[in-house]
Coordinates of C-alpha atoms and ligand atoms in Angstrom, one line a residue:
Chain A
M1 CA 0.0 0.0 0.0
S2 CA 1.1 3.5 -0.7
M3 CA 0.7 5.8 2.3
D4 CA -0.3 8.7 -0.1
D5 CA -3.3 6.7 -1.5
L6 CA -4.8 6.4 1.9
Y7 CA -3.6 9.4 3.7
Q8 CA -4.3 12.4 1.5
E9 CA -3.3 15.8 2.7
I10 CA -6.9 16.8 3.3
I11 CA -7.3 13.8 5.5
L12 CA -4.2 14.5 7.5
D13 CA -5.3 18.1 8.0
H14 CA -8.6 17.0 9.5
Y15 CA -6.7 14.5 11.7
R16 CA -4.3 17.1 12.9
K17 CA -6.8 20.0 13.3
P18 CA -10.2 18.4 13.7
K19 CA -13.3 20.5 13.2
N20 CA -16.2 20.4 15.6
R21 CA -14.4 18.2 18.0
A22 CA -15.7 18.8 21.6
P23 CA -16.7 16.9 24.6
A24 CA -20.1 18.7 25.0
L25 CA -22.7 20.6 23.1
Q26 CA -24.9 23.3 24.5
D27 CA -28.6 22.3 24.5
E28 CA -27.9 19.0 22.8
D29 CA -30.9 17.0 21.8
V30 CA -29.3 13.6 21.2
H31 CA -26.1 12.0 22.3
V32 CA -25.0 8.7 20.6
H33 CA -22.0 6.6 21.4
H34 CA -20.5 4.4 18.8
S35 CA -17.7 2.0 19.2
N36 CA -15.8 -0.4 17.0
P37 CA -14.2 -3.0 19.2
L38 CA -12.0 -4.3 16.4
C39 CA -10.0 -1.1 16.2
G40 CA -10.8 0.1 19.7
D41 CA -12.4 3.2 18.2
E42 CA -14.8 5.1 20.4
M43 CA -17.0 8.0 19.3
D44 CA -19.4 10.3 21.1
L45 CA -21.6 12.4 18.8
R46 CA -23.9 15.1 20.0
I47 CA -26.5 16.9 17.9
R48 CA -28.8 19.9 18.4
V49 CA -31.8 20.2 16.1
A50 CA -33.6 23.4 15.2
D51 CA -36.4 23.8 12.6
D52 CA -35.7 20.2 11.5
K53 CA -32.2 21.1 10.6
V54 CA -28.8 20.0 12.1
D55 CA -28.2 23.1 14.1
G56 CA -25.2 21.9 16.2
L57 CA -23.0 18.9 15.8
V58 CA -19.8 17.8 17.7
F59 CA -17.9 14.6 18.0
D60 CA -15.3 13.4 20.5
G61 CA -13.5 10.2 21.1
E62 CA -10.5 8.1 20.3
G63 CA -9.5 6.3 17.2
C64 CA -7.2 6.1 14.2
S65 CA -6.5 9.0 11.9
I66 CA -9.1 7.9 9.3
S67 CA -11.9 7.7 11.8
Q68 CA -11.1 11.0 13.4
A69 CA -10.6 12.8 10.2
S70 CA -13.7 11.4 8.6
A71 CA -15.8 12.5 11.5
S72 CA -14.4 15.9 11.3
A73 CA -15.1 16.2 7.6
M74 CA -18.6 14.8 8.2
T75 CA -19.5 17.5 10.7
Q76 CA -18.7 20.2 8.1
A77 CA -20.7 18.6 5.4
V78 CA -23.7 17.9 7.6
I79 CA -24.2 21.1 9.8
G80 CA -27.0 23.2 8.6
R81 CA -28.7 20.6 6.5
D82 CA -32.3 19.3 6.8
L83 CA -32.4 16.1 8.7
K84 CA -33.7 14.2 5.7
D85 CA -31.0 15.7 3.5
A86 CA -28.3 14.8 6.0
L87 CA -29.5 11.2 6.0
D88 CA -29.4 11.2 2.3
L89 CA -25.8 12.5 2.3
A90 CA -24.8 9.9 4.9
E91 CA -26.2 7.2 2.6
D92 CA -24.3 8.7 -0.3
F93 CA -21.0 8.5 1.7
R94 CA -21.8 4.9 2.7
R95 CA -22.3 3.9 -0.9
M96 CA -19.1 5.6 -1.9
M97 CA -17.2 3.6 0.8
H98 CA -18.6 0.5 -0.9
G99 CA -17.1 1.5 -4.2
D100 CA -20.0 3.5 -5.8
E101 CA -19.5 6.9 -7.4
P102 CA -21.0 9.5 -5.1
A103 CA -24.1 11.1 -6.3
R104 CA -23.4 14.3 -4.4
P105 CA -19.6 14.8 -4.5
D106 CA -19.8 18.6 -4.0
D107 CA -22.1 18.3 -1.0
L108 CA -19.7 15.9 0.7
L109 CA -17.1 18.7 0.9
D110 CA -13.9 17.3 2.2
G111 CA -15.6 13.9 2.6
I112 CA -14.8 13.2 -1.0
A113 CA -11.2 12.9 0.0
F114 CA -12.1 9.6 1.6
Q115 CA -13.1 7.9 -1.7
G116 CA -9.7 6.2 -1.9
V117 CA -10.3 4.5 1.5
A118 CA -12.8 2.3 -0.3
K119 CA -9.8 0.4 -1.7
F120 CA -8.7 -0.5 1.8
P121 CA -11.5 -2.8 3.1
V122 CA -10.2 -2.9 6.7
R123 CA -10.3 0.9 6.9
V124 CA -13.8 1.4 5.5
K125 CA -15.3 0.9 8.9
C126 CA -13.0 3.6 10.3
A127 CA -14.1 6.1 7.6
L128 CA -17.8 5.2 8.2
L129 CA -17.8 5.5 12.0
G130 CA -18.7 9.3 12.2
W131 CA -21.2 9.0 9.3
M132 CA -23.0 6.1 10.8
A133 CA -23.1 7.9 14.1
V134 CA -24.7 10.9 12.7
R135 CA -27.3 8.8 10.9
D136 CA -28.0 7.1 14.2
A137 CA -28.2 10.4 16.0
I138 CA -30.8 11.8 13.5
E139 CA -32.9 8.6 13.6
T140 CA -32.7 8.6 17.3
Y141 CA -34.0 12.2 17.4
Q142 CA -36.8 11.3 15.0
S143 CA -37.8 8.4 17.2
G144 CA -38.2 10.8 20.1
A145 CA -35.3 9.3 22.1
N146 CA -32.3 11.2 23.3
A147 CA -29.5 8.7 23.6
H148 CA -28.3 5.6 21.8
T149 CA -25.3 3.3 22.0
V150 CA -24.1 1.1 19.1
T151 CA -21.3 -1.4 18.9
H152 CA -20.2 -2.0 15.4
D153 CA -19.4 -5.5 14.2
D154 CA -16.2 -7.0 15.5
D155 CA -14.9 -9.6 13.1
G156 CA -13.0 -11.3 15.9
G157 CA -9.7 -11.7 14.0
A158 CA -6.8 -13.9 14.7
A159 CA -3.9 -13.7 17.1
Chain B
M1 CA 23.7 -22.9 19.1
T2 CA 22.8 -20.4 16.4
L3 CA 20.3 -20.8 13.6
D4 CA 21.3 -20.4 10.0
V5 CA 18.5 -18.1 9.3
Q6 CA 19.4 -17.4 5.7
T7 CA 19.2 -21.2 4.9
I8 CA 16.0 -21.5 6.9
R9 CA 14.4 -18.7 4.9
K10 CA 14.9 -20.7 1.7
D11 CA 12.4 -23.2 3.0
F12 CA 9.7 -20.5 3.1
P13 CA 9.0 -19.3 -0.4
V14 CA 6.8 -16.5 0.7
L15 CA 9.7 -14.8 2.5
S16 CA 11.4 -14.1 -0.8
R17 CA 8.3 -12.2 -2.0
E18 CA 8.2 -8.5 -2.6
V19 CA 5.0 -7.0 -1.3
H20 CA 5.7 -3.6 -2.9
P21 CA 8.3 -2.8 -5.6
D22 CA 11.7 -3.2 -4.1
T23 CA 10.3 -3.9 -0.7
R24 CA 11.2 -7.2 1.0
L25 CA 8.5 -8.9 2.9
V26 CA 9.3 -8.7 6.6
Y27 CA 6.9 -11.1 8.4
L28 CA 6.5 -10.2 12.0
D29 CA 3.2 -11.8 12.7
S30 CA 4.0 -15.5 13.4
A31 CA 2.1 -15.3 16.7
A32 CA -1.0 -15.0 14.6
S33 CA 0.0 -17.6 12.1
S34 CA 3.4 -18.8 11.1
Q35 CA 4.6 -19.3 7.5
T36 CA 4.7 -22.8 5.9
P37 CA 8.0 -24.5 5.0
L38 CA 8.3 -26.6 1.8
P39 CA 8.3 -30.0 3.5
V40 CA 4.9 -29.3 5.0
L41 CA 3.5 -28.3 1.6
E42 CA 5.1 -31.4 0.0
A43 CA 3.6 -33.7 2.6
M44 CA 0.1 -32.4 2.1
D45 CA 0.5 -32.4 -1.7
H46 CA 1.8 -36.0 -1.6
Y47 CA -1.3 -37.1 0.3
Y48 CA -3.6 -35.5 -2.1
R49 CA -1.7 -36.6 -5.2
W50 CA -0.9 -40.2 -4.2
S51 CA -2.6 -41.5 -1.1
R52 CA -5.9 -39.7 -1.0
S53 CA -8.6 -41.8 0.6
N54 CA -10.5 -41.9 3.9
V55 CA -8.9 -43.2 7.1
H56 CA -9.7 -46.3 9.2
R57 CA -11.7 -49.3 8.0
G58 CA -10.4 -49.3 4.5
V59 CA -8.9 -52.6 3.4
Y60 CA -7.0 -51.3 0.4
R61 CA -3.5 -49.9 0.1
L62 CA -4.4 -46.2 -0.2
A63 CA -6.6 -46.3 2.8
E64 CA -3.9 -47.9 4.8
E65 CA -1.5 -45.2 3.7
A66 CA -4.0 -42.5 4.7
T67 CA -4.5 -44.1 8.0
D68 CA -0.8 -44.3 8.6
L69 CA -0.3 -40.6 7.7
Y70 CA -3.1 -39.6 10.1
E71 CA -2.1 -41.8 13.0
G72 CA 1.6 -41.1 12.3
G73 CA 0.8 -37.4 12.8
R74 CA -0.6 -38.2 16.2
T75 CA 2.5 -40.2 17.2
K76 CA 4.8 -37.5 16.0
L77 CA 2.9 -34.7 17.7
A78 CA 2.8 -36.8 20.9
A79 CA 6.6 -37.3 20.8
F80 CA 7.1 -33.6 20.1
V81 CA 5.3 -32.5 23.3
D82 CA 6.4 -35.6 25.2
A83 CA 2.9 -37.1 25.7
D84 CA 1.1 -40.4 25.4
P85 CA -0.4 -40.6 21.9
R86 CA -3.6 -42.0 23.4
G87 CA -4.0 -38.6 25.0
V88 CA -3.7 -36.7 21.7
V89 CA -7.0 -35.7 20.3
F90 CA -6.9 -33.9 16.9
T91 CA -9.2 -30.8 16.7
K92 CA -9.4 -28.1 14.1
N93 CA -7.5 -25.7 16.3
A94 CA -6.6 -24.8 19.9
T95 CA -10.0 -23.1 20.3
E96 CA -11.8 -26.3 19.6
A97 CA -9.5 -28.2 22.0
I98 CA -10.4 -25.8 24.8
N99 CA -14.1 -26.0 24.0
L100 CA -13.8 -29.8 24.2
V101 CA -12.6 -29.4 27.8
A102 CA -15.2 -26.7 28.6
Y103 CA -18.0 -29.0 27.3
S104 CA -16.9 -32.5 28.2
W105 CA -15.1 -31.7 31.4
V106 CA -16.1 -28.4 33.0
R107 CA -19.8 -28.6 32.1
R108 CA -20.1 -32.2 33.2
H109 CA -18.0 -32.2 36.3
H110 CA -18.6 -28.9 38.1
K111 CA -21.4 -27.8 40.2
P112 CA -22.8 -24.4 41.2
G113 CA -20.5 -22.8 43.7
D114 CA -17.4 -24.4 42.2
V115 CA -14.7 -21.9 41.3
L116 CA -12.8 -21.7 38.0
L117 CA -9.5 -19.9 38.2
S118 CA -8.1 -18.1 35.2
T119 CA -5.8 -15.1 34.5
L120 CA -6.1 -11.6 33.2
M121 CA -3.8 -12.4 30.2
E122 CA -5.9 -15.1 28.5
H123 CA -6.8 -15.2 24.8
H124 CA -10.5 -15.1 24.3
A125 CA -10.2 -18.8 23.3
N126 CA -9.2 -19.6 26.9
H127 CA -11.7 -17.2 28.5
V128 CA -15.0 -17.2 26.7
P129 CA -15.7 -21.0 26.8
F130 CA -15.3 -21.0 30.6
L131 CA -17.2 -17.7 31.0
Y132 CA -20.0 -19.3 29.0
A133 CA -20.0 -22.5 31.0
A134 CA -19.8 -20.6 34.3
K135 CA -22.9 -18.5 33.3
D136 CA -24.9 -21.6 32.4
L137 CA -23.8 -23.6 35.5
G138 CA -23.6 -21.0 38.1
L139 CA -19.9 -21.3 38.6
E140 CA -17.7 -18.5 39.9
V141 CA -14.7 -17.4 37.9
R142 CA -11.7 -15.7 39.5
H143 CA -8.8 -14.1 37.6
V144 CA -5.2 -13.9 38.7
P145 CA -4.1 -10.3 38.3
L146 CA -0.8 -9.2 36.8
T147 CA 2.3 -7.5 38.1
E148 CA 3.5 -4.2 36.7
D149 CA 5.8 -5.9 34.2
G150 CA 3.1 -8.3 33.0
R151 CA 3.7 -11.4 35.0
L152 CA 1.2 -13.4 37.0
D153 CA 0.9 -12.1 40.5
L154 CA 1.5 -15.4 42.4
D155 CA 0.8 -13.8 45.8
A156 CA -2.6 -12.7 44.7
A157 CA -3.1 -16.1 43.2
R158 CA -2.4 -17.7 46.5
D159 CA -5.2 -15.6 48.1
L160 CA -7.6 -16.5 45.3
V161 CA -7.2 -20.3 46.0
A162 CA -7.0 -20.1 49.8
D163 CA -10.7 -21.1 50.4
G164 CA -10.0 -24.4 48.6
R165 CA -13.0 -23.9 46.2
V166 CA -10.9 -23.6 43.1
K167 CA -11.7 -26.9 41.1
F168 CA -10.3 -25.9 37.7
L169 CA -7.5 -23.8 36.4
A170 CA -7.2 -22.5 32.8
M171 CA -4.1 -20.6 32.1
V172 CA -1.9 -19.6 29.2
H173 CA 1.7 -20.9 28.9
V174 CA 3.1 -18.1 26.8
S175 CA 1.1 -14.9 26.3
N176 CA 0.3 -13.8 22.8
V177 CA 0.2 -10.2 23.8
L178 CA 2.7 -9.6 26.6
G179 CA 5.0 -12.4 25.6
T180 CA 5.2 -13.6 29.2
R181 CA 6.2 -17.2 29.7
N182 CA 4.3 -18.3 32.8
D183 CA 5.5 -20.5 35.5
V184 CA 3.0 -23.3 35.0
A185 CA 4.6 -25.5 37.8
A186 CA 4.3 -22.7 40.4
M187 CA 0.7 -22.0 39.5
T188 CA -0.3 -25.7 39.4
A189 CA 1.4 -26.3 42.8
L190 CA -0.4 -23.4 44.3
V191 CA -3.8 -24.6 43.0
R192 CA -3.2 -28.2 44.0
D193 CA -1.9 -27.3 47.4
A194 CA -5.2 -25.7 48.1
N195 CA -7.2 -28.5 46.4
P196 CA -5.4 -31.7 45.3
E197 CA -8.3 -32.6 43.0
A198 CA -8.0 -29.5 41.0
V199 CA -7.8 -30.0 37.2
V200 CA -5.5 -27.9 35.1
L201 CA -5.7 -26.8 31.5
V202 CA -2.8 -24.9 29.9
D203 CA -3.2 -23.1 26.6
G204 CA 0.1 -24.0 24.9
T205 CA -0.7 -22.3 21.6
Q206 CA 2.2 -19.9 21.7
A207 CA 4.6 -22.1 23.7
V208 CA 4.8 -25.2 21.5
P209 CA 6.1 -23.3 18.4
Q210 CA 8.8 -21.5 20.4
M211 CA 10.3 -23.8 23.0
P212 CA 10.7 -27.4 24.0
V213 CA 7.6 -28.5 25.9
S214 CA 7.2 -31.7 27.9
F215 CA 3.6 -32.4 28.8
R216 CA 4.8 -35.1 31.2
D217 CA 7.0 -32.7 33.1
L218 CA 4.3 -30.0 33.2
D219 CA 2.1 -32.6 34.8
V220 CA -1.2 -30.9 33.9
D221 CA -4.4 -32.5 32.8
F222 CA -5.0 -30.8 29.5
Y223 CA -2.8 -28.8 27.1
A224 CA -4.1 -27.1 24.0
V225 CA -2.1 -26.9 20.8
T226 CA -2.6 -25.3 17.4
G227 CA -0.9 -26.4 14.2
H228 CA -0.8 -23.2 12.2
K229 CA 1.5 -21.3 14.6
M230 CA 4.1 -24.1 14.5
C231 CA 4.9 -24.2 10.8
G232 CA 1.9 -26.5 10.2
P233 CA -1.2 -26.0 8.2
T234 CA -4.4 -24.3 9.3
G235 CA -7.3 -26.6 10.2
I236 CA -5.5 -28.8 12.7
G237 CA -4.8 -28.5 16.4
A238 CA -4.9 -30.9 19.3
L239 CA -6.0 -31.4 22.8
V240 CA -3.2 -33.2 24.7
A241 CA -4.5 -34.8 27.8
K242 CA -3.8 -37.4 30.4
P243 CA -5.5 -40.5 28.8
E244 CA -7.2 -41.3 32.1
R245 CA -8.8 -37.9 32.1
L246 CA -10.2 -38.5 28.6
E247 CA -11.5 -41.9 29.8
E248 CA -13.5 -40.2 32.5
M249 CA -15.1 -37.8 30.0
D250 CA -18.1 -38.1 27.7
P251 CA -17.7 -37.2 24.0
F252 CA -17.9 -33.6 22.7
L253 CA -19.0 -34.2 19.1
T254 CA -20.8 -37.4 18.1
G255 CA -21.2 -39.3 14.9
G256 CA -19.1 -41.6 12.8
E257 CA -15.6 -42.7 13.8
M258 CA -16.1 -42.1 17.5
I259 CA -18.3 -45.1 18.2
R260 CA -17.6 -48.7 18.9
D261 CA -21.0 -50.1 18.4
V262 CA -24.3 -48.6 17.4
S263 CA -27.8 -49.9 17.2
I264 CA -31.0 -48.1 16.4
E265 CA -31.4 -47.1 20.1
S266 CA -28.0 -47.3 21.7
V267 CA -24.4 -46.5 21.2
T268 CA -21.1 -47.3 22.9
W269 CA -18.1 -45.0 22.5
N270 CA -14.8 -45.9 20.9
D271 CA -11.6 -45.9 22.9
V272 CA -9.7 -42.7 23.5
P273 CA -8.7 -40.7 21.7
A274 CA -11.0 -41.8 18.8
K275 CA -14.0 -41.2 21.1
F276 CA -13.4 -37.5 20.6
E277 CA -12.8 -37.5 16.9
A278 CA -16.2 -37.5 15.2
G279 CA -16.4 -37.7 11.4
T280 CA -13.7 -37.7 8.7
P281 CA -10.7 -36.1 10.2
M282 CA -8.2 -33.6 8.8
I283 CA -5.9 -36.1 7.0
A284 CA -3.8 -33.9 4.8
E285 CA -3.4 -31.5 7.7
A286 CA -2.2 -34.3 10.0
A287 CA 0.4 -35.2 7.4
G288 CA 1.4 -31.6 7.2
L289 CA 1.6 -31.2 10.9
A290 CA 3.8 -34.3 11.1
A291 CA 6.1 -32.7 8.5
A292 CA 6.1 -29.5 10.6
V293 CA 7.1 -31.5 13.7
D294 CA 9.9 -33.2 11.7
Y295 CA 11.0 -29.8 10.4
L296 CA 11.2 -28.2 13.9
T297 CA 12.8 -31.3 15.4
G298 CA 15.4 -31.2 12.7
I299 CA 16.3 -27.7 13.6
G300 CA 16.0 -28.4 17.3
M301 CA 13.5 -26.7 19.6
Q302 CA 16.3 -25.7 22.0
A303 CA 18.0 -23.9 19.2
V304 CA 14.7 -22.2 18.2
R305 CA 14.2 -21.1 21.8
E306 CA 17.8 -19.7 22.0
H307 CA 17.6 -17.9 18.7
E308 CA 14.2 -16.3 19.7
T309 CA 15.4 -15.3 23.1
A310 CA 18.4 -13.5 21.8
L311 CA 16.5 -11.9 19.0
T312 CA 13.6 -10.9 21.3
Q313 CA 16.1 -9.2 23.6
T314 CA 17.6 -7.3 20.7
F315 CA 14.2 -6.1 19.5
I316 CA 13.1 -5.1 23.0
D317 CA 16.3 -3.2 23.7
R318 CA 16.2 -1.4 20.3
L319 CA 12.4 -0.6 20.5
S320 CA 12.7 0.7 24.0
Q321 CA 15.3 3.3 22.8
V322 CA 13.0 4.7 20.1
E323 CA 11.5 7.9 21.4
G324 CA 7.8 7.6 22.3
V325 CA 7.7 3.8 22.2
T326 CA 6.6 1.8 25.2
V327 CA 7.0 -2.0 25.2
H328 CA 4.5 -4.0 27.2
G329 CA 5.4 -7.1 29.2
P330 CA 8.6 -8.3 30.7
R331 CA 11.8 -6.6 29.5
D332 CA 14.0 -9.7 30.1
A333 CA 13.7 -12.1 27.1
E334 CA 14.4 -15.0 29.4
L335 CA 11.0 -14.5 30.9
R336 CA 9.1 -14.4 27.7
G337 CA 8.4 -15.5 24.2
G338 CA 8.7 -13.6 20.9
A339 CA 5.5 -11.6 20.9
I340 CA 6.3 -8.0 21.5
S341 CA 3.5 -5.5 21.9
F342 CA 4.2 -1.9 21.9
A343 CA 2.6 1.5 21.9
I344 CA 3.7 4.6 20.1
D345 CA 2.8 7.8 21.9
G346 CA 0.0 9.6 20.2
V347 CA -0.3 7.3 17.2
H348 CA -3.2 4.8 16.9
P349 CA -2.0 1.2 16.3
H350 CA -4.1 1.1 13.1
D351 CA -2.1 3.9 11.7
V352 CA 1.2 2.3 12.8
G353 CA 0.1 -0.9 11.0
A354 CA -0.6 1.0 7.8
M355 CA 2.8 2.8 7.9
L356 CA 4.6 -0.5 8.6
D357 CA 2.7 -2.2 5.8
S358 CA 3.9 0.5 3.4
K359 CA 7.4 -0.7 4.3
G360 CA 6.6 -4.3 3.8
V361 CA 6.5 -5.1 7.5
C362 CA 3.6 -7.3 8.7
V363 CA 2.6 -6.7 12.3
R364 CA -0.8 -7.3 14.0
V365 CA -2.7 -4.4 15.4
G366 CA -5.8 -4.5 17.5
H367 CA -6.9 -6.2 20.7
H368 CA -5.3 -9.6 19.9
C369 CA -8.4 -11.4 21.1
A370 CA -7.5 -10.4 24.7
K371 CA -9.9 -7.6 25.6
P372 CA -9.8 -8.1 29.4
L373 CA -6.0 -7.7 29.1
M374 CA -6.3 -4.6 27.0
K375 CA -8.5 -3.1 29.6
H376 CA -6.0 -3.9 32.3
L377 CA -3.2 -2.3 30.2
G378 CA -5.5 0.8 29.8
V379 CA -5.3 0.7 26.0
V380 CA -7.8 -0.2 23.3
A381 CA -5.3 -1.9 21.1
T382 CA -1.6 -2.5 20.6
A383 CA 0.7 -3.1 17.8
R384 CA 2.5 -6.4 18.0
A385 CA 5.6 -7.7 16.3
S386 CA 6.2 -11.4 16.8
L387 CA 9.3 -13.3 15.9
Y388 CA 10.1 -16.8 14.7
L389 CA 12.9 -19.0 13.5
Y390 CA 13.0 -17.2 10.1
N391 CA 13.4 -13.7 11.6
D392 CA 16.7 -12.1 12.2
V393 CA 18.2 -8.8 13.2
D394 CA 17.8 -7.6 9.6
D395 CA 14.1 -7.5 10.2
L396 CA 14.5 -5.0 13.0
D397 CA 15.7 -2.1 10.8
P398 CA 12.5 -1.8 8.7
L399 CA 10.4 -2.1 11.8
V400 CA 12.2 0.7 13.6
E401 CA 12.2 2.8 10.5
G402 CA 8.5 2.3 10.1
I403 CA 7.9 3.2 13.7
V404 CA 9.9 6.4 13.5
A405 CA 8.2 7.3 10.3
A406 CA 4.7 6.7 11.8
R407 CA 5.6 8.9 14.7
S408 CA 6.6 11.9 12.6
F409 CA 3.8 11.3 10.0
F410 CA 1.0 11.0 12.5
R411 CA 2.1 13.2 15.3
R412 CA -0.3 16.0 15.9
Ligands
PLP501 C1 -2.6 -17.7 23.4 C2 -3.6 -18.1 22.3 N1 -4.5 -19.0 22.7 C3 -5.4 -19.5 21.7 C4 -5.3 -19.0 20.4 C5 -6.3 -19.6 19.5 O1 -5.7 -20.4 18.5 P1 -6.6 -20.9 17.3 O2 -7.2 -19.7 16.7 O3 -5.6 -21.6 16.4 O4 -7.6 -21.8 17.9 C6 -4.4 -18.1 20.1 C7 -4.2 -17.6 18.7 O5 -5.0 -17.0 18.0 C8 -3.4 -17.7 21.0 O6 -2.5 -16.8 20.7

């Protein structure tokens, strides 16, 4: 593998200087916790909704550069969108991670830089963590609940 | 005794492979699975080409050859670990061997209130089957804590057995994460002093590939082995047991091969170890494992052990000098095997693994199927380099280069 294929400069920028990374959000509506035991990634995502739009969104947690950078890029792409639109964008990102051409490349903003990650199957989960968390947060909000915890599949692995 | 590593490497074709242009493959993941030497490939190929048939009960030449290969594998493995062949049950891996004990021994011989003793450094394979049995049966499980440098805390263990309720001990011989080589004799003595009836299972998965092992001298009841970490094929492992223990036990899996007599309403079991080997066994794999045993015996397990100890010490010393690197487990190679887990300050193991991969270096990153241990270490994952007979000091440079590169690349 070439490091440059995976770790594009945009990705490293988000990793080094993450956007919307914070341990708390004022007047949060929903808090979700997602973890990926295989990598040991942990992510807390907090969302505030106003007028059916993503009004505030922060993430916090521990994880590899891909998961942290992707969550950072995700917040920028999602803040300000209608909930339904944000869900649609998350789905577009998910499909991109499974090798499809994104339908909304411009709306993904820096998220498009992660397209190359699709070539590294073990890292796809890392890139998806933030996006799956925001999808869960919105759906949790829509269901009327205010917190949710998800553990992503652990494939066990050898050793 | 020193190993001629350059010659040994010629027996492992994959080691001459380039994974990226002009990048030599540096395989440092033998604790997960070792590579396969040519004689093992040839043995399996020979069976499939020339002696392929099912084992036992065949009256023709091919079937006799297949049976000899399979039973020969048992005899060889038994000799390799100094055990009675009647106590060697082939399984698909160490995990199945341990499950066999959990089902056919623990679940059938222990009662609510009995205590199982284990340790904080177990692989999930030697943890989950007993946790599961304990939940179902209402058994208590206690865990021996670890010292600062990743050894079993024997003083704490003594307190844990003091009430005499510990009936079963499951412990790892050599840790796949910390590398620690445990003092099985000390732990067994401690447990049996408190309760002479206590039964002991040792997970020998990481020990058998790396050092001479005598099941007789260890004097434990059960010992789990896996083939794919000792130059053998995947798909074969063994439960090594005292034959009299096996005789006291009911079967694990049932079906063909493991019966003596069957009628429409009744069945009598075959003798041990056949009683525990239901269905067509892994014949090619037994032939391959026999070849692996011959291969390792030819080199000499004492020589393998000495080579690895010296190399492990060199690796640990060098890694400890790299800025920002912390090595887990004992520092003294005499106290450990060749699995070396390390942390790089501020860099996630996944990113370390990716950087090392770009330099052709294969290490494992993650929780190594030992989550309780990860929790104890206060980490979510580690990177682990593990050494074997085909590794040498020339594998150290790319590892250290990759670590230094990862640190500067990912530092925030
Ligand atoms: C210490 C230890 N025990 C048990 C196992 C399980 O071995 P297997 O997967 O071959 O059953 C492993 C390896 O994965 C191990 O390192």
